[in-house]
Short mmCIF file of C-alpha atoms and ligand atoms in Angstrom, two decimals:
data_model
loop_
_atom_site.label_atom_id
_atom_site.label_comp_id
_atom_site.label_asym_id
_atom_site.label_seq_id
_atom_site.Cartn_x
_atom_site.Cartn_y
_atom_site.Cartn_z
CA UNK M 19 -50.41 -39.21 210.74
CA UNK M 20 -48.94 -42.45 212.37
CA UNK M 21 -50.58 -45.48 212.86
CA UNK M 22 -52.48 -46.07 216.62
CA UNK M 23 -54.51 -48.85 217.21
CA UNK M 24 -56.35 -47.83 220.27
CA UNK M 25 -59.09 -49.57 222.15
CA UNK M 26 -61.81 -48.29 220.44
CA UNK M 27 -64.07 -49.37 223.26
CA UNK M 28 -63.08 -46.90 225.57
CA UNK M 29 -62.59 -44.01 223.24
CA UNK M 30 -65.38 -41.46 223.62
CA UNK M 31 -65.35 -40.31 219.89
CA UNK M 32 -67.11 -36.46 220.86
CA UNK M 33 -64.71 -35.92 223.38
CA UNK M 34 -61.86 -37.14 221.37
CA UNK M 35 -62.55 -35.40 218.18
CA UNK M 36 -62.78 -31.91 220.66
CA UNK M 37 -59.43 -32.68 221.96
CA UNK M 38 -58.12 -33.44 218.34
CA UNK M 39 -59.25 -30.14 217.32
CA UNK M 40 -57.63 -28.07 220.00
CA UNK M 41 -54.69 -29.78 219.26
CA UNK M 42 -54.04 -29.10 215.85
CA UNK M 43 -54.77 -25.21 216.70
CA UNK M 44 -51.60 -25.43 218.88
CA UNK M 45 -49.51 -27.43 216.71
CA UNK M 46 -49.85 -25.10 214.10
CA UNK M 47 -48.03 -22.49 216.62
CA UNK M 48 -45.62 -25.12 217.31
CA UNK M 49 -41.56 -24.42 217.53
CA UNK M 50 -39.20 -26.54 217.79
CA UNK M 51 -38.58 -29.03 220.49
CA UNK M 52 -34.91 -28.72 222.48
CA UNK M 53 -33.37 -31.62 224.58
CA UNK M 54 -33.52 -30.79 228.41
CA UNK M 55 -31.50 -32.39 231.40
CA UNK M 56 -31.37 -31.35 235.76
CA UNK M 57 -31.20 -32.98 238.36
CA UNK M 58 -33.06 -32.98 241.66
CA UNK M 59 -33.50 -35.13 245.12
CA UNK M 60 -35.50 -37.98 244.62
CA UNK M 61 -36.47 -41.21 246.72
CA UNK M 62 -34.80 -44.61 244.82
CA UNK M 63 -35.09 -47.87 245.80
CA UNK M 64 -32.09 -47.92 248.04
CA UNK M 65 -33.38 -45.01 250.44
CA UNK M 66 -33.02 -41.00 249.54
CA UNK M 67 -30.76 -39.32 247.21
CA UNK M 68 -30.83 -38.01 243.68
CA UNK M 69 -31.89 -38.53 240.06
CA UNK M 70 -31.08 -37.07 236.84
CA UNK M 71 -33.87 -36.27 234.52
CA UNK M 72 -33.15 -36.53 231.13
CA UNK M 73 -36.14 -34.91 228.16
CA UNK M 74 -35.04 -36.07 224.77
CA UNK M 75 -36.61 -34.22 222.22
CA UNK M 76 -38.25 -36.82 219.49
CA UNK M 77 -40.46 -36.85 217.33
CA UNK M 78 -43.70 -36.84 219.83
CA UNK M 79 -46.04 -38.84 221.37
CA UNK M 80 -47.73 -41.00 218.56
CA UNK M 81 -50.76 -40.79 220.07
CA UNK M 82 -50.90 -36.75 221.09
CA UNK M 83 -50.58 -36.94 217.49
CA UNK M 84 -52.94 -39.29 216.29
CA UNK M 85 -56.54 -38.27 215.08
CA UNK M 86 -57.57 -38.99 218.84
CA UNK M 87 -55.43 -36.14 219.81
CA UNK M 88 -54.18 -37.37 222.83
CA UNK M 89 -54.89 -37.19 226.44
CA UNK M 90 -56.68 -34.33 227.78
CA UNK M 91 -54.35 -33.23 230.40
CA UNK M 92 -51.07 -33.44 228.69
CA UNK M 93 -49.07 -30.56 226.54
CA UNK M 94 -45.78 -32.33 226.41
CA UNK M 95 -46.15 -32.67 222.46
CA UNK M 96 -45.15 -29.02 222.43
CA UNK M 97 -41.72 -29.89 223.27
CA UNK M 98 -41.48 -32.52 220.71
CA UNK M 99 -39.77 -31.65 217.42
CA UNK M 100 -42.29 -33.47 215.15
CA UNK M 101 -40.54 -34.28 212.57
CA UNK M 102 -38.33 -37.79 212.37
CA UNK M 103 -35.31 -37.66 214.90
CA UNK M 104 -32.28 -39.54 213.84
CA UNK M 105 -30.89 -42.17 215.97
CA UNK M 106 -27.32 -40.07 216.34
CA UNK M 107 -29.27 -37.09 216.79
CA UNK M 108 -30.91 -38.57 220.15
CA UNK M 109 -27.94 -39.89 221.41
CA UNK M 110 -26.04 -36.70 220.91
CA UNK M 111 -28.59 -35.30 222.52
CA UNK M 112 -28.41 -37.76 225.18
CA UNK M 113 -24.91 -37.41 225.76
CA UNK M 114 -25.00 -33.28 225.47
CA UNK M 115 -27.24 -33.52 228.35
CA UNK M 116 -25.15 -36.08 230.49
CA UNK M 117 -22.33 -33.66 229.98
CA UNK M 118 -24.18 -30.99 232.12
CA UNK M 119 -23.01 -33.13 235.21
CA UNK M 120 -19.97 -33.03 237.14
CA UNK M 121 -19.09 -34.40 240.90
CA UNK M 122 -22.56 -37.12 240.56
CA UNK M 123 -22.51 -38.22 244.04
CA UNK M 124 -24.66 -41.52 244.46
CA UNK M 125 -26.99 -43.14 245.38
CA UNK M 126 -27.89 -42.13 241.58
CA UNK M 127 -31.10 -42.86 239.43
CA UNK M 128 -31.55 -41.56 236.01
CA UNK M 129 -35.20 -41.37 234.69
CA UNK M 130 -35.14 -40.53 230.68
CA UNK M 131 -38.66 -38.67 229.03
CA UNK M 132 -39.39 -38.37 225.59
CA UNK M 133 -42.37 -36.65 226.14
CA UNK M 134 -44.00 -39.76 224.83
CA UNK M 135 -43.26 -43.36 224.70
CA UNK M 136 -38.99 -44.64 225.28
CA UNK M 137 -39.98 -48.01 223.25
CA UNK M 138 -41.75 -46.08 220.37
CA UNK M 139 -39.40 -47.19 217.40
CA UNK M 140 -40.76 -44.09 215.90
CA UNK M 141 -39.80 -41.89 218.46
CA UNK M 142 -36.57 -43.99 219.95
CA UNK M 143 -35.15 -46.13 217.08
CA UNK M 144 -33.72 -49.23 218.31
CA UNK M 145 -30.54 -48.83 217.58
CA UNK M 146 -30.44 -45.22 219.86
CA UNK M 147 -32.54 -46.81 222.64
CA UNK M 148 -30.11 -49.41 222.96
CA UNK M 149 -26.53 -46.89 222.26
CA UNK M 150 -28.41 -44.81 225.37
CA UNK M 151 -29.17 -47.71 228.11
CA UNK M 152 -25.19 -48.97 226.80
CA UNK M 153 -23.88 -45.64 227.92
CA UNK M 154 -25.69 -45.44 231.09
CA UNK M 155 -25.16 -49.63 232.35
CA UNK M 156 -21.38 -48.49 231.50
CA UNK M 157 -21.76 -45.49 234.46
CA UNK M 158 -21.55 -46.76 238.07
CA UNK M 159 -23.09 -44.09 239.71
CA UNK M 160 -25.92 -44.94 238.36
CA UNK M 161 -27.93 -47.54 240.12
CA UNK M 162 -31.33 -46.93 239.05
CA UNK M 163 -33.16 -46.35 235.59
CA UNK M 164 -36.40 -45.80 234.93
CA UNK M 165 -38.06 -44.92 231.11
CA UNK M 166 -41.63 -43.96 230.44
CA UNK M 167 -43.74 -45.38 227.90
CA UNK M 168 -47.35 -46.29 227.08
CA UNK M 169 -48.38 -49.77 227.42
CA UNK M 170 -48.81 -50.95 224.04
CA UNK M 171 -44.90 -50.75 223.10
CA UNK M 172 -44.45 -53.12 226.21
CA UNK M 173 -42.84 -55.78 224.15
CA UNK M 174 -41.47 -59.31 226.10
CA UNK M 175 -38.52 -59.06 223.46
CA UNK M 176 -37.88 -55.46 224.28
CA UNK M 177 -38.08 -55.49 227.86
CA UNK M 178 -35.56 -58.44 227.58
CA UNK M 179 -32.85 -56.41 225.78
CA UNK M 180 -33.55 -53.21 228.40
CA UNK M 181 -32.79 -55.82 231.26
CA UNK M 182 -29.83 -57.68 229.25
CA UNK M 183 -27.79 -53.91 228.82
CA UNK M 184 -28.89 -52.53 232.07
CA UNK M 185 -27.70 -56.13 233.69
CA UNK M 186 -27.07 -55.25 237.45
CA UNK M 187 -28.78 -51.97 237.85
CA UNK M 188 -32.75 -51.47 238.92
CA UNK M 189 -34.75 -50.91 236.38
CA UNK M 190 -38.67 -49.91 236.56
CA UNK M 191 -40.25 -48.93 232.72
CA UNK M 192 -42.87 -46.02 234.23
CA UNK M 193 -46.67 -46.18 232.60
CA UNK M 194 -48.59 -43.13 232.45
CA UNK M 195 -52.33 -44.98 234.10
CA UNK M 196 -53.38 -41.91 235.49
CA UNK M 197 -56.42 -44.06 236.61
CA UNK M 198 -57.52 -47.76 237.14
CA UNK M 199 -60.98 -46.00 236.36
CA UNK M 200 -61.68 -47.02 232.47
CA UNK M 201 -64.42 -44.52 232.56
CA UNK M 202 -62.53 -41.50 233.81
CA UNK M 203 -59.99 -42.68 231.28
CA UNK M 204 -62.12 -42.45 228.88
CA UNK M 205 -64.37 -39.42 229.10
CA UNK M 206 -61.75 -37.11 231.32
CA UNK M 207 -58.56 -37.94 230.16
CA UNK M 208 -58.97 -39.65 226.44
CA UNK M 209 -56.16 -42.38 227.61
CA UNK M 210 -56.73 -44.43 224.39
CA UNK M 211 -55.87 -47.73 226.70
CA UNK M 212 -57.52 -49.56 229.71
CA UNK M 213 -56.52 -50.39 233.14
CA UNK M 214 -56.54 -53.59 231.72
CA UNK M 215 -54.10 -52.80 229.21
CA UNK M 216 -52.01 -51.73 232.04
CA UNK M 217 -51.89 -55.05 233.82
CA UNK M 218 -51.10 -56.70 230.69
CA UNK M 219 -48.09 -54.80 230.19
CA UNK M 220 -47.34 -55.11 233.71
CA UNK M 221 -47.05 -58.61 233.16
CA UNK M 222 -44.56 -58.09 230.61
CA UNK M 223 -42.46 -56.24 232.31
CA UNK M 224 -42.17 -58.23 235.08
CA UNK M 225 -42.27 -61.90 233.66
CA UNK M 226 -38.54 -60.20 231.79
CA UNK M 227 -37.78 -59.44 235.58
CA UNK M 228 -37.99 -55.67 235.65
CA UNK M 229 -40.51 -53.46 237.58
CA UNK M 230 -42.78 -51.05 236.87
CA UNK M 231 -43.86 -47.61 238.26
CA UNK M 232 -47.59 -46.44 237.67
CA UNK M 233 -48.39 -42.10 236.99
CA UNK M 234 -51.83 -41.56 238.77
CA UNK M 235 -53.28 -38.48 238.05
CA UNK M 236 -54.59 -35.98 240.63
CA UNK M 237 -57.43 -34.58 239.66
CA UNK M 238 -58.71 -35.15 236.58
CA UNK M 239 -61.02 -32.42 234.76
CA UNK M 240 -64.96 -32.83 235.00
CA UNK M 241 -63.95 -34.58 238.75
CA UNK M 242 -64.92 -32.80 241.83
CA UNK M 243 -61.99 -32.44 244.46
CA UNK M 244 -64.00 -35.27 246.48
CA UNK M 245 -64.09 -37.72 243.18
CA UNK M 246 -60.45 -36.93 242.16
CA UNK M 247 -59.23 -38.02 245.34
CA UNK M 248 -61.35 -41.16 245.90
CA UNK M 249 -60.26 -42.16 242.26
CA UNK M 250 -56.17 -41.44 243.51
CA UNK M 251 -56.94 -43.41 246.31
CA UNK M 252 -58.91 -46.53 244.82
CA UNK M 253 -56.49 -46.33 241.93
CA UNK M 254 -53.44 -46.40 244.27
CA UNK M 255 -54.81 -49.70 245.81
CA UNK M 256 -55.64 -51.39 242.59
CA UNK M 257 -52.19 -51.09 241.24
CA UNK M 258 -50.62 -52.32 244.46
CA UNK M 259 -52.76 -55.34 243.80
CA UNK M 260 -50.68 -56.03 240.55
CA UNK M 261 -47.53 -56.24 241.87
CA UNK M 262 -46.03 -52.94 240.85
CA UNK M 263 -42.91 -51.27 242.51
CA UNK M 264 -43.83 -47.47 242.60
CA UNK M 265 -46.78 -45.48 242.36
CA UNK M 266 -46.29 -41.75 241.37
CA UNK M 267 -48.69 -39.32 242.88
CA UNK M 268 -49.02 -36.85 239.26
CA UNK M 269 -51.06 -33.98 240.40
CA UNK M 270 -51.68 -31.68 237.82
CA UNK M 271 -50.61 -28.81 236.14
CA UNK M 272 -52.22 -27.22 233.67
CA UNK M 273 -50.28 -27.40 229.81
CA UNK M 274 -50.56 -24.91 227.49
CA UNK M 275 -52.61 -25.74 224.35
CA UNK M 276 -54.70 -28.32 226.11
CA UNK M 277 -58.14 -28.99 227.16
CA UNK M 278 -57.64 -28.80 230.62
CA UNK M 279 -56.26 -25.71 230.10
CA UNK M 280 -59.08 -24.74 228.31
CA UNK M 281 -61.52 -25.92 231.38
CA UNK M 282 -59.14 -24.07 233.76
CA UNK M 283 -59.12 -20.25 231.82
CA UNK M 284 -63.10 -20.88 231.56
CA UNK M 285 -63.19 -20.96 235.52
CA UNK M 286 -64.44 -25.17 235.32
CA UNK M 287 -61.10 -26.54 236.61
CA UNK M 288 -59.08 -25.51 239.62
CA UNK M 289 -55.56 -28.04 240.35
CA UNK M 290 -55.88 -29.86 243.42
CA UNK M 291 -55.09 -28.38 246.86
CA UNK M 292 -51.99 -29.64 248.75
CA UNK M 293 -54.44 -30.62 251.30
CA UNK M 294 -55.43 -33.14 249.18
CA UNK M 295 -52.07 -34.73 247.89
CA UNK M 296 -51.61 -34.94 252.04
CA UNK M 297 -55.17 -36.85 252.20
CA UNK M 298 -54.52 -38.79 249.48
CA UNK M 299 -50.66 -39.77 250.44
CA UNK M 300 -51.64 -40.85 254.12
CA UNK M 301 -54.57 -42.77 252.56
CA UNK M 302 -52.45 -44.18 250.57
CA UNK M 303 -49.23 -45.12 252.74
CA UNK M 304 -52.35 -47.07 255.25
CA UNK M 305 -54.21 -48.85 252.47
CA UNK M 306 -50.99 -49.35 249.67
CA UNK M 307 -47.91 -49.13 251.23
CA UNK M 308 -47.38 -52.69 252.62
CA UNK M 309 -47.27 -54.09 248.59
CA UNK M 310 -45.61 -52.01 247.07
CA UNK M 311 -41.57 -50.57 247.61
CA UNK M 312 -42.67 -46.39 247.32
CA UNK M 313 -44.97 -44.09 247.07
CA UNK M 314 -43.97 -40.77 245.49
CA UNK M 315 -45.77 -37.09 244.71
CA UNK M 316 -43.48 -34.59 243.54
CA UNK M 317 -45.61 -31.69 242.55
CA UNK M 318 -44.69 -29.78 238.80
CA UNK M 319 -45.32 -26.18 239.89
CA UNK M 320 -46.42 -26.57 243.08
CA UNK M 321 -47.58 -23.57 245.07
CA UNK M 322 -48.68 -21.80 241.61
CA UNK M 323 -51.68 -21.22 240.12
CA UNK M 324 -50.89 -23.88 237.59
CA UNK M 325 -49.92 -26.26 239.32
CA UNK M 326 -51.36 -27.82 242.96
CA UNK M 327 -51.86 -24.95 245.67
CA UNK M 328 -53.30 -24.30 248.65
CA UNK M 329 -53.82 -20.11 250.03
CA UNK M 330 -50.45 -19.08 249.35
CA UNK M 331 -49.84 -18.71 252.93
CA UNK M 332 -49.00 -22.52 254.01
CA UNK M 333 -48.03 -23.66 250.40
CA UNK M 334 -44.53 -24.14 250.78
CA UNK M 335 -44.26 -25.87 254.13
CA UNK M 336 -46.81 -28.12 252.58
CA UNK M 337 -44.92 -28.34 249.75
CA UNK M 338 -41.30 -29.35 251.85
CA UNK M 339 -43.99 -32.02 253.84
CA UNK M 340 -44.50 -33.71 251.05
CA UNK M 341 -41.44 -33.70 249.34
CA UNK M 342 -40.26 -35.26 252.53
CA UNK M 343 -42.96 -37.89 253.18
CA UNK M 344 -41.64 -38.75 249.56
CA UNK M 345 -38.30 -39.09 249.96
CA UNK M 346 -38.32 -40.48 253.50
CA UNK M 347 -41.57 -43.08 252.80
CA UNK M 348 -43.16 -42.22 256.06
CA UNK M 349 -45.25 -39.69 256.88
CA UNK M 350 -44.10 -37.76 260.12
CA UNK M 351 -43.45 -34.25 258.07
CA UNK M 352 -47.65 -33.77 258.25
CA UNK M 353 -47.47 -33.78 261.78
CA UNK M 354 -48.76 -30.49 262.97
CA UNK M 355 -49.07 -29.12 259.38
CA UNK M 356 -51.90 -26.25 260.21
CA UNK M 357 -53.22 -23.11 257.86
CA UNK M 358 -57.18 -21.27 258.38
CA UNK M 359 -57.07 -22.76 254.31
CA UNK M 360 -57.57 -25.83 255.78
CA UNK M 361 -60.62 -25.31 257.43
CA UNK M 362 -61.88 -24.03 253.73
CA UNK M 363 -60.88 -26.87 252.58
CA UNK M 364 -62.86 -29.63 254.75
CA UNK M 365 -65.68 -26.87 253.81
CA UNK M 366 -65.70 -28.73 250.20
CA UNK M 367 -66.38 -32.03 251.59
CA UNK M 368 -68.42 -30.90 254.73
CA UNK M 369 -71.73 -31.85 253.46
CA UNK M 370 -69.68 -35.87 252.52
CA UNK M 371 -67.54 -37.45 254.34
CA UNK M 372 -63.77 -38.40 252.01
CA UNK M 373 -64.00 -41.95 253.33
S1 LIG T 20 -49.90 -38.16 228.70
FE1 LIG T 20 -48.44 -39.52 227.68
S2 LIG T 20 -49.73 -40.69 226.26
FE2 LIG T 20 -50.95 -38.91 226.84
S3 LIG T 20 -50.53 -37.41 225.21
FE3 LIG T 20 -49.07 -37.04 226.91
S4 LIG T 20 -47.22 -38.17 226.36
FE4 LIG T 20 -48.90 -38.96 225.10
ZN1 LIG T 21 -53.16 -22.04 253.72
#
């Protein structure tokens, strides 16, 4: 089992050792992790256009795999191959994937997954982290690059090297917060790190001059609709006090083999509305907006019952609304958005009001 020094503080060991359980009943149905690569419209820096996604398939997320059993929400170690990944395997894989492309037409961002952490040596050796950001600073229609990771592997010395090979091109290193709540981090999602962690490696990143780009997750489990969005929102504002570039709207869908999913099949957990991602994005753009260079949602299975949904009626024009508030940064497309779903909506907050 690797090593994971979490802050032991904020673990909840009950809800931890629950989580840890369920896991290891889906590893044991686990088969093996594949590479995966598309790419799809997507708001950069430099106004709208397009970004390659990139999954490499690694070993997995150290701490989905830990005795913790990672966060709550998340079923990406199911991709994961789980077994040591060579260097020249990943960057085969990395190039396999690139080769999927023809006729890129820029502006261009690239954002590479490992369904874990990018500056995990065990997951990304060093020497295939840095063959990968070589091959993509030697592309030029590629102007943005963006890696996830959890805070911990936020390193000054290898932030430094990111920035040195991606010289010239923006680069943001994305952290999965999900919530600048340490509670809900700890006894709804099983984070295994603290907001404060989060500013820390903020720091990092941007004393080696790149940026960062913060998840926050919509709608935890054991929140109602009401709290989930009140936590997006407060969230929202206290990572726009840090300095960071981007904050990701991640509303949820529901991964096999996890405990949300568990929640959800047991009739506890429904995903959020689309009513709420266009609450919590017009919040948002008022209270956030002025510090910080985007605010994004793009919604995983959106419209279906895993993922967030409204009737069925209105879903996708809410859907295309917020795809567009996304990739426009204002937030004109919910103008005369209407649906009787609505109405069922306010309903669950009739008896509170959401400010
Ligand atoms: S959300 Fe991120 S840190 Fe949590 S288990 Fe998934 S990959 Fe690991
Ligand atoms: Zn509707």
């Amino acid at each position: 089992m690797p090593e994971v020094n979490p802050d032991l503080a904020n673990i909840n060991p009950d809800f931890a050792h629950s989580i840890y359980r369920l896991r290891q009943k889906y590893l044991a149905l686990h088969k093996d992790g594949k590479s995966k690569a598309w790419i799809s419209k997507d708001r950069l820096i430099s106004g709208a256009g397009s970004s390659i996604y990139v999954i490499l398939a690694t070993r997995g997320c150290r701490w989905a795999l830990s005795e913790y059993g990672g966060c709550s929400i998340c079923g990406y170690i199911y991709d994961a191959k789980l077994k040591e990944v060579s260097a020249s395997s990943l960057v085969s894989q990395f190039k396999n994937a690139m080769q999927k492309f023809s006729n890129l037409i820029p502006p261009l961002g690239i954002k590479i997954f490992t369904s874990g952490s990018f500056l995990d040596d065990l997951e990304v050796p060093l020497e295939a982290r840095k063959k990968i950001l070589q091959l993509i600073s030697k592309n030029d229609l590629i102007s943005e690059v963006t890696f996830e990771t959890r805070p911990e592997f936020v390193k000054h010395d290898k932030i430094r090297e990111c920035v040195e090979i991606l010289e010239g091109k923006y680069f943001e290193v994305a952290i999965g917060l999900e919530s600048s709540n340490d509670r809900i981090l700890r006894d709804c999602i099983n984070k295994g790190f603290t907001f404060n962690d989060f500013k820390k490696a903020t720091k990092i990143v941007q004393k080696e001059g790149a940026n960062v780009k913060a998840y926050i997750f919509v709608k935890p489990p054991f929140l109602s609709e009401k709290e989930a969005i009140k936590d997006c929102i407060s969230s929202a504002i206290d990572v726009s006090k840090v300095g960071i570039n981007t904050i990701s709207f991640n509303p949820c869908t529901i991964h096999k083999g996890t405990l949300i999913e568990k929640l959800w099949k047991d009739g506890f957990y429904r995903p959020p509305w689309l009513w709420s991602l266009q609450y919590i994005l017009q919040e948002t753009f008022e209270k956030a907006k002025n510090q910080v260079s985007r605010i994004i949602c793009q919604p995983v299975a959106g419209g279906k019952k895993r993922g967030a949904h409204n009737c069925g009626k209105c879903d996708k024009q809410v859907l295309r609304a917020i795809q567009q508030v996304s990739l426009l940064q204002n937030l004109e497309s919910f103008d005369h958005l209407e649906c009787e779903c609505r109405y069922l909506f306010y309903q669950l907050f009739s008896h509170q009001s959401l400010s």
